[in-house]
Amino acid sequence: DADVTQTPRNRITKTGKRIMLECSQTKGHDRMYWYRQDPGLGLRLIYYSFDVKDINKGEISDGYSVSRQAQAKFSLSLESAIPNQTALYFCATSDASGRAGEQYFGPGTRLTVT
Amino acid sequence: GQNIDQPTEMTATEGAIVQINCTYQTSGFNGLFWYQQHAGEAPTFLSYNVLDGLEEKGRFSSFLSRSKGYSYLLLKELQMKDSASYLCAQAWDSSYKLIFGSGTRLLVRP
């Protein structure tokens, strides 16, 4: 079984719709992250959380919000989707006792906003 | 902000050696990571350097020079399955955040 799972794996939605991407992990890690990946731009950090009560903005948080419902669950919401949010979204986790920055990625969610 | 530079694309021949370079800004440095990402898949951890020098792991090695803000990933005995993107990432300060480069797409030809 996968340690980091994401649902849905693919989603097509219309401009203006609210959408939630979910991430769950069984690794027991405290730290969770949301990234988006666009061709030629690499991975960019949207939000990160170091524990259930700690939420931090990344470099491109505008238009997104997150919820850390439990240690194992971290959801990303697009309140009103727009076409330039079409991208591949990855959730990742890391362990506070591990190598600084060694992260484990979920399989990704391919989101298309029409 | 952080700026990580690596070549966009490289091509190499099966069985050969290829070196992928990465430069980063030295302020706030807390480690340098290399990840491999096959098309449409999740990135997976390859290597980690926090001290100067070479770290070897099988066919893959990674080098770091902290004073120069420079790292490279060396892939030996290239195989077709090594065709992928290779992401250089800097751990930023003590916050355990990673700043990623745009990735180098490596094509291995027969």
Short mmCIF file of C-alpha atoms in Angstrom, two decimals:
data_model
loop_
_atom_site.label_atom_id
_atom_site.label_comp_id
_atom_site.label_asym_id
_atom_site.label_seq_id
_atom_site.Cartn_x
_atom_site.Cartn_y
_atom_site.Cartn_z
CA ASP A 1 0.00 0.00 0.00
CA ALA A 2 1.15 3.52 -0.80
CA ASP A 3 2.42 5.57 2.13
CA VAL A 4 1.17 8.89 0.72
CA THR A 5 -2.11 8.89 -1.16
CA GLN A 6 -3.92 11.64 -3.01
CA THR A 7 -7.50 11.88 -4.17
CA PRO A 8 -8.68 12.44 -6.80
CA ARG A 9 -5.91 11.45 -9.22
CA ASN A 10 -7.45 13.40 -12.05
CA ARG A 11 -10.05 16.14 -12.01
CA ILE A 12 -11.57 18.42 -14.59
CA THR A 13 -13.55 21.36 -13.26
CA LYS A 14 -14.97 24.62 -14.50
CA THR A 15 -13.87 28.16 -13.75
CA GLY A 16 -15.38 29.44 -10.52
CA LYS A 17 -16.00 26.06 -8.94
CA ARG A 18 -14.70 25.15 -5.50
CA ILE A 19 -12.55 22.06 -5.42
CA MET A 20 -10.74 20.14 -2.71
CA LEU A 21 -7.72 17.90 -3.14
CA GLU A 22 -7.04 15.46 -0.35
CA CYS A 23 -3.86 13.90 0.94
CA SER A 24 -3.45 11.11 3.47
CA GLN A 25 -0.31 9.48 4.81
CA THR A 26 0.49 6.40 6.86
CA LYS A 27 4.15 7.27 7.44
CA GLY A 28 3.50 8.90 10.80
CA HIS A 29 5.25 12.09 9.66
CA ASP A 30 4.49 15.42 11.30
CA ARG A 31 5.25 17.60 8.31
CA MET A 32 3.11 17.84 5.22
CA TYR A 33 3.38 19.98 2.09
CA TRP A 34 1.42 20.91 -1.02
CA TYR A 35 3.21 21.72 -4.28
CA ARG A 36 2.14 22.45 -7.80
CA GLN A 37 4.19 21.56 -10.83
CA ASP A 38 3.99 23.33 -14.16
CA PRO A 39 6.06 22.53 -17.25
CA GLY A 40 9.37 24.39 -17.12
CA LEU A 41 8.75 25.78 -13.63
CA GLY A 42 9.54 22.84 -11.41
CA LEU A 43 7.83 22.27 -8.07
CA ARG A 44 6.55 25.31 -6.23
CA LEU A 45 5.44 25.26 -2.61
CA ILE A 46 1.84 26.32 -1.94
CA TYR A 47 1.40 25.59 1.79
CA TYR A 48 3.13 23.55 4.43
CA SER A 49 2.27 22.32 7.91
CA PHE A 50 4.68 21.17 10.59
CA ASP A 51 1.96 19.85 12.87
CA VAL A 52 -1.82 19.96 13.21
CA LYS A 53 -1.82 23.47 14.69
CA ASP A 54 0.82 24.90 12.38
CA ILE A 55 -0.03 26.12 8.86
CA ASN A 56 2.31 28.24 6.76
CA LYS A 57 2.10 29.88 3.37
CA GLY A 58 4.54 28.90 0.69
CA GLU A 59 5.67 30.94 -2.28
CA ILE A 60 2.40 30.75 -4.25
CA SER A 61 -0.47 30.55 -1.72
CA ASP A 62 -2.81 33.11 -3.33
CA GLY A 63 -6.04 31.45 -4.48
CA TYR A 64 -5.50 28.39 -2.28
CA SER A 65 -6.34 27.39 1.28
CA VAL A 66 -5.51 24.33 3.34
CA SER A 67 -6.80 22.34 6.27
CA ARG A 68 -4.83 19.96 8.48
CA GLN A 69 -7.63 17.81 9.83
CA ALA A 70 -5.32 15.35 11.59
CA GLN A 71 -1.67 14.42 11.61
CA ALA A 72 -2.32 12.12 8.68
CA LYS A 73 -4.54 14.37 6.55
CA PHE A 74 -3.82 17.62 4.74
CA SER A 75 -6.32 19.05 2.25
CA LEU A 76 -5.85 21.74 -0.37
CA SER A 77 -8.80 23.83 -1.55
CA LEU A 78 -9.26 26.09 -4.51
CA GLU A 79 -12.07 28.41 -3.48
CA SER A 80 -12.85 29.61 -6.99
CA ALA A 81 -10.85 27.75 -9.59
CA ILE A 82 -9.31 29.61 -12.52
CA PRO A 83 -7.66 28.21 -15.68
CA ASN A 84 -4.11 29.14 -14.63
CA GLN A 85 -4.49 26.77 -11.69
CA THR A 86 -4.38 23.92 -14.18
CA ALA A 87 -1.35 21.94 -13.03
CA LEU A 88 -0.08 18.75 -11.45
CA TYR A 89 -0.44 18.92 -7.66
CA PHE A 90 1.72 16.92 -5.27
CA CYS A 91 1.40 16.32 -1.58
CA ALA A 92 4.55 15.42 0.35
CA THR A 93 5.53 14.48 3.89
CA SER A 94 8.70 14.58 5.93
CA ASP A 95 9.86 13.40 9.31
CA ALA A 96 11.21 15.91 11.82
CA SER A 97 13.88 13.43 12.87
CA GLY A 98 15.02 12.69 9.32
CA ARG A 99 17.35 14.50 6.95
CA ALA A 100 16.37 18.12 6.62
CA GLY A 101 14.10 18.32 3.62
CA GLU A 102 13.90 14.64 2.65
CA GLN A 103 10.33 14.45 1.48
CA TYR A 104 8.09 11.64 0.34
CA PHE A 105 5.67 12.47 -2.43
CA GLY A 106 2.20 11.25 -3.24
CA PRO A 107 1.31 10.16 -6.79
CA GLY A 108 -0.07 13.55 -7.76
CA THR A 109 -3.41 14.99 -8.82
CA ARG A 110 -3.76 16.29 -12.36
CA LEU A 111 -6.18 19.21 -12.24
CA THR A 112 -7.64 20.87 -15.31
CA VAL A 113 -9.70 24.05 -14.99
CA THR A 114 -11.71 24.88 -18.12
CA GLY B 1 14.51 34.76 -2.97
CA GLN B 2 16.24 31.48 -3.66
CA ASN B 3 17.45 30.79 -7.16
CA ILE B 4 18.48 27.31 -8.25
CA ASP B 5 19.85 26.82 -11.73
CA GLN B 6 20.24 23.60 -13.66
CA PRO B 7 20.23 22.81 -17.39
CA THR B 8 16.84 22.26 -18.97
CA GLU B 9 17.70 19.23 -21.07
CA MET B 10 20.55 16.79 -21.62
CA THR B 11 21.01 13.84 -23.92
CA ALA B 12 23.37 10.92 -23.38
CA THR B 13 24.03 7.46 -24.73
CA GLU B 14 23.22 4.18 -23.01
CA GLY B 15 26.27 2.94 -21.08
CA ALA B 16 27.86 6.38 -20.89
CA ILE B 17 28.37 8.79 -17.96
CA VAL B 18 26.49 12.06 -17.57
CA GLN B 19 26.94 14.91 -15.11
CA ILE B 20 24.05 17.22 -14.24
CA ASN B 21 25.11 20.49 -12.64
CA CYS B 22 23.22 22.65 -10.18
CA THR B 23 24.03 26.02 -8.66
CA TYR B 24 22.23 27.57 -5.72
CA GLN B 25 22.40 30.58 -3.43
CA THR B 26 24.53 29.87 -0.37
CA SER B 27 22.56 31.90 2.19
CA GLY B 28 20.42 29.77 4.48
CA PHE B 29 21.85 26.55 3.07
CA ASN B 30 20.87 23.43 5.02
CA GLY B 31 21.47 20.62 2.55
CA LEU B 32 21.22 19.78 -1.13
CA PHE B 33 18.94 17.08 -2.48
CA TRP B 34 18.57 15.35 -5.81
CA TYR B 35 15.28 13.79 -6.81
CA GLN B 36 14.39 11.69 -9.85
CA GLN B 37 11.02 12.12 -11.53
CA HIS B 38 9.73 10.00 -14.37
CA ALA B 39 7.12 11.63 -16.58
CA GLY B 40 3.76 11.89 -14.85
CA GLU B 41 5.04 10.31 -11.66
CA ALA B 42 6.03 11.52 -8.21
CA PRO B 43 9.58 12.68 -7.46
CA THR B 44 11.65 10.14 -5.57
CA PHE B 45 14.68 10.81 -3.38
CA LEU B 46 18.10 10.05 -4.89
CA SER B 47 20.76 11.72 -2.78
CA TYR B 48 21.57 14.21 -0.04
CA ASN B 49 24.69 16.31 0.59
CA VAL B 50 25.23 18.64 3.49
CA LEU B 51 29.06 18.52 3.69
CA ASP B 52 31.55 19.14 0.90
CA GLY B 53 32.57 16.17 -1.15
CA LEU B 54 31.24 13.20 -3.04
CA GLU B 55 28.50 10.84 -1.91
CA GLU B 56 28.33 7.59 -3.87
CA LYS B 57 25.37 5.27 -4.07
CA GLY B 58 25.66 2.60 -6.70
CA ARG B 59 25.59 4.09 -10.20
CA PHE B 60 24.65 7.51 -8.83
CA SER B 61 26.98 9.96 -7.09
CA SER B 62 26.40 13.50 -5.91
CA PHE B 63 28.98 16.19 -5.19
CA LEU B 64 28.74 19.38 -3.17
CA SER B 65 30.90 22.49 -2.83
CA ARG B 66 29.32 24.78 -0.26
CA SER B 67 31.75 27.66 -0.84
CA LYS B 68 30.88 27.69 -4.55
CA GLY B 69 27.16 27.02 -4.18
CA TYR B 70 27.56 24.12 -6.59
CA SER B 71 26.46 20.51 -6.81
CA TYR B 72 26.39 17.87 -9.47
CA LEU B 73 24.72 14.51 -9.94
CA LEU B 74 26.80 11.90 -11.75
CA LEU B 75 25.08 8.97 -13.40
CA LYS B 76 27.30 6.10 -14.57
CA GLU B 77 26.57 3.17 -16.87
CA LEU B 78 23.46 4.87 -18.12
CA GLN B 79 20.41 2.74 -18.74
CA MET B 80 17.31 3.54 -20.76
CA LYS B 81 15.27 3.63 -17.56
CA ASP B 82 17.39 6.59 -16.40
CA SER B 83 15.50 8.77 -18.87
CA ALA B 84 13.70 11.10 -16.46
CA SER B 85 13.83 14.57 -14.99
CA TYR B 86 16.37 15.22 -12.24
CA LEU B 87 15.44 17.86 -9.70
CA CYS B 88 17.98 19.73 -7.64
CA ALA B 89 16.54 21.05 -4.36
CA GLN B 90 18.00 23.13 -1.57
CA ALA B 91 16.88 22.71 2.03
CA TRP B 92 16.24 26.19 3.28
CA ASP B 93 17.48 27.28 6.69
CA SER B 94 16.19 25.08 9.52
CA SER B 95 12.62 25.12 8.35
CA TYR B 96 12.78 21.86 6.42
CA LYS B 97 11.38 23.58 3.34
CA LEU B 98 12.77 22.61 -0.03
CA ILE B 99 13.36 25.03 -2.87
CA PHE B 100 13.38 23.16 -6.18
CA GLY B 101 15.10 23.94 -9.41
CA SER B 102 13.14 23.58 -12.64
CA GLY B 103 14.62 20.15 -13.30
CA THR B 104 16.87 18.69 -15.98
CA ARG B 105 15.19 16.37 -18.46
CA LEU B 106 17.63 13.59 -19.36
CA LEU B 107 17.11 11.52 -22.48
CA VAL B 108 19.12 8.33 -22.75
CA ARG B 109 19.47 7.05 -26.30
CA PRO B 110 20.47 3.55 -27.41
#
